[in-house]
């Protein structure tokens, strides 16, 4: 019986009952027929039908480990049970309708925690990866350069951007408080960003709302100096990351200073300093609380709050101004009593005060900029980046007087001969004995002629050069023989003043390269006989000085002139004609040379800038030092001869400078005038150089058709006559001499 019961299972009998019930006998269920291959099901009793056997549960991984014991197995089972409970049952089998698909509170909480964690990780990674750019936005930090007259008042500005940075300590606390009240009252306590403001800004960026507001001062500063002004979400995110990073690595004061100096205030201005000048014509340090509140309102949008742009703007400006003052009182930076004082809106200027650029001031700026870069050792790139305050030596009143005198002379020349007046040029400059350039006339208008006539080395000095020959002879003496000792020369030393005399050397007559004996001539061919050197200088007699130059030594004449201030580049060959003014100095250099004689023989190189600062900090400036050019007694003798020259040529003119119709005095003594005219043998230039009140002024008139050539043309009387010299009229008009 036993053998018969087991036999069907072993042989795979096709018992119908066993096939249809699956043989629930545990013992036989686990017995596999020897004839059944692994991975195949036993055959069923129906054609084409097969039945798979149910697999037994597999043991857990932990239970199969060699080290697994009962305790570890129980722990694994508990963990598995907890995991099954945490596993979301979704959709919910115990709910009906849409509730089957609604997440449970546990699922919502899990999703929120996961999102928060992921967000923290992403923001942390973004923060760590964010680096503060080393280079600021060059446009955001570029400034203009401002030039000042010698009295400290603004003269001109240059640069594409109207911005002048100011140190925070130079910005009044009331101004800072007004800005903080208007833009970010929690600035000193916030982390650099405002989450609510950032959300609003992002909503406006995605939508079509107003793009103003919603950012902290730190964020606005980041946008000003590191980013562009687009409205993308990416830019907003970068702005927030940079603001957080900047707030952790930079002091709040530095951030506020940068913000105040880079923000747009309208009227073409950037920064609180230029805004104060544009709207109230004053520096930021002179603003009161009421004015500061108005300027702070412009940060919300200058195009909406500048009262000069319309009545609607005016109304908005008044409302915003009042709100800012109220806000200052609310947060405690302005007392109620102070707030009550400001009831009237501080009307700004209708238009920003401008500078008189394009005419004479541009010539002044050109000279000052060139000198500033050289004296302060600034590269063109550094200087053009801006932020410099250049305090010039130019005197506003003297510049105006010189400009008016030239304008009057030009007007008369046009009436006299309009055709010749078109090519007539006037170069003029006034230089003090201490080297300060007080005034220049560079041309009719810098916008139409950038060529600066006061600094041009175009025409010869002519007989205006004679004082330098005289000074060299008095300083070094003369040599009548090649190897003999020098003979002393005094003002009373006599020389031949006749016209047409031959120029000699110790070896005999002087011959030019063409084999022609060189002779000297006086104006008009006039002869004077034996004449003292001082008298010859007073009468502007040429022949004695041509020979005097040869006797002194042309190298010594040239050296004396250069020590007195003339540039070596203005000299040509050392030939006898050099003593009669073949050199081509500028008006500035001629004025500086005559100033040397008035300064008792001490020379200071002409300079146009006395001081330079950048954003309030002093810039080291190399100033020219005074040096001895000629002996004091030599300078006194030259000055005396020039005084006689003025009195001889202008016997009817006042011998002293007049101010308001009365003689000007220095230390109780009348200011005497010294000077002489200068003419050239080929009539290409007319000069007058004179000194009064320790100021030397040189004026030159010449003709050049700039459209055709740089070669001087004959004056042909357009510059007056020796008795009625146009350069002298300009000199006397500029210096107030009768």
XYZ file of C-alpha atoms in Angstrom, residues 123 154 188 224 267 292 301 303 320 455 504 570 605 692 719:
15
model
C 21.292 77.190 -2.133
C 34.173 124.924 -10.470
C 22.454 97.670 9.240
C 25.017 98.784 -9.842
C 19.986 114.754 -14.948
C 18.543 115.175 1.325
C 13.074 106.551 -10.232
C 12.345 110.047 -14.326
C 7.571 111.128 -1.688
C 51.275 127.150 -26.316
C 82.555 139.997 -36.627
C 62.413 126.264 -29.828
C 58.778 126.492 -14.510
C 53.167 144.430 -13.966
C 48.607 143.858 -36.234
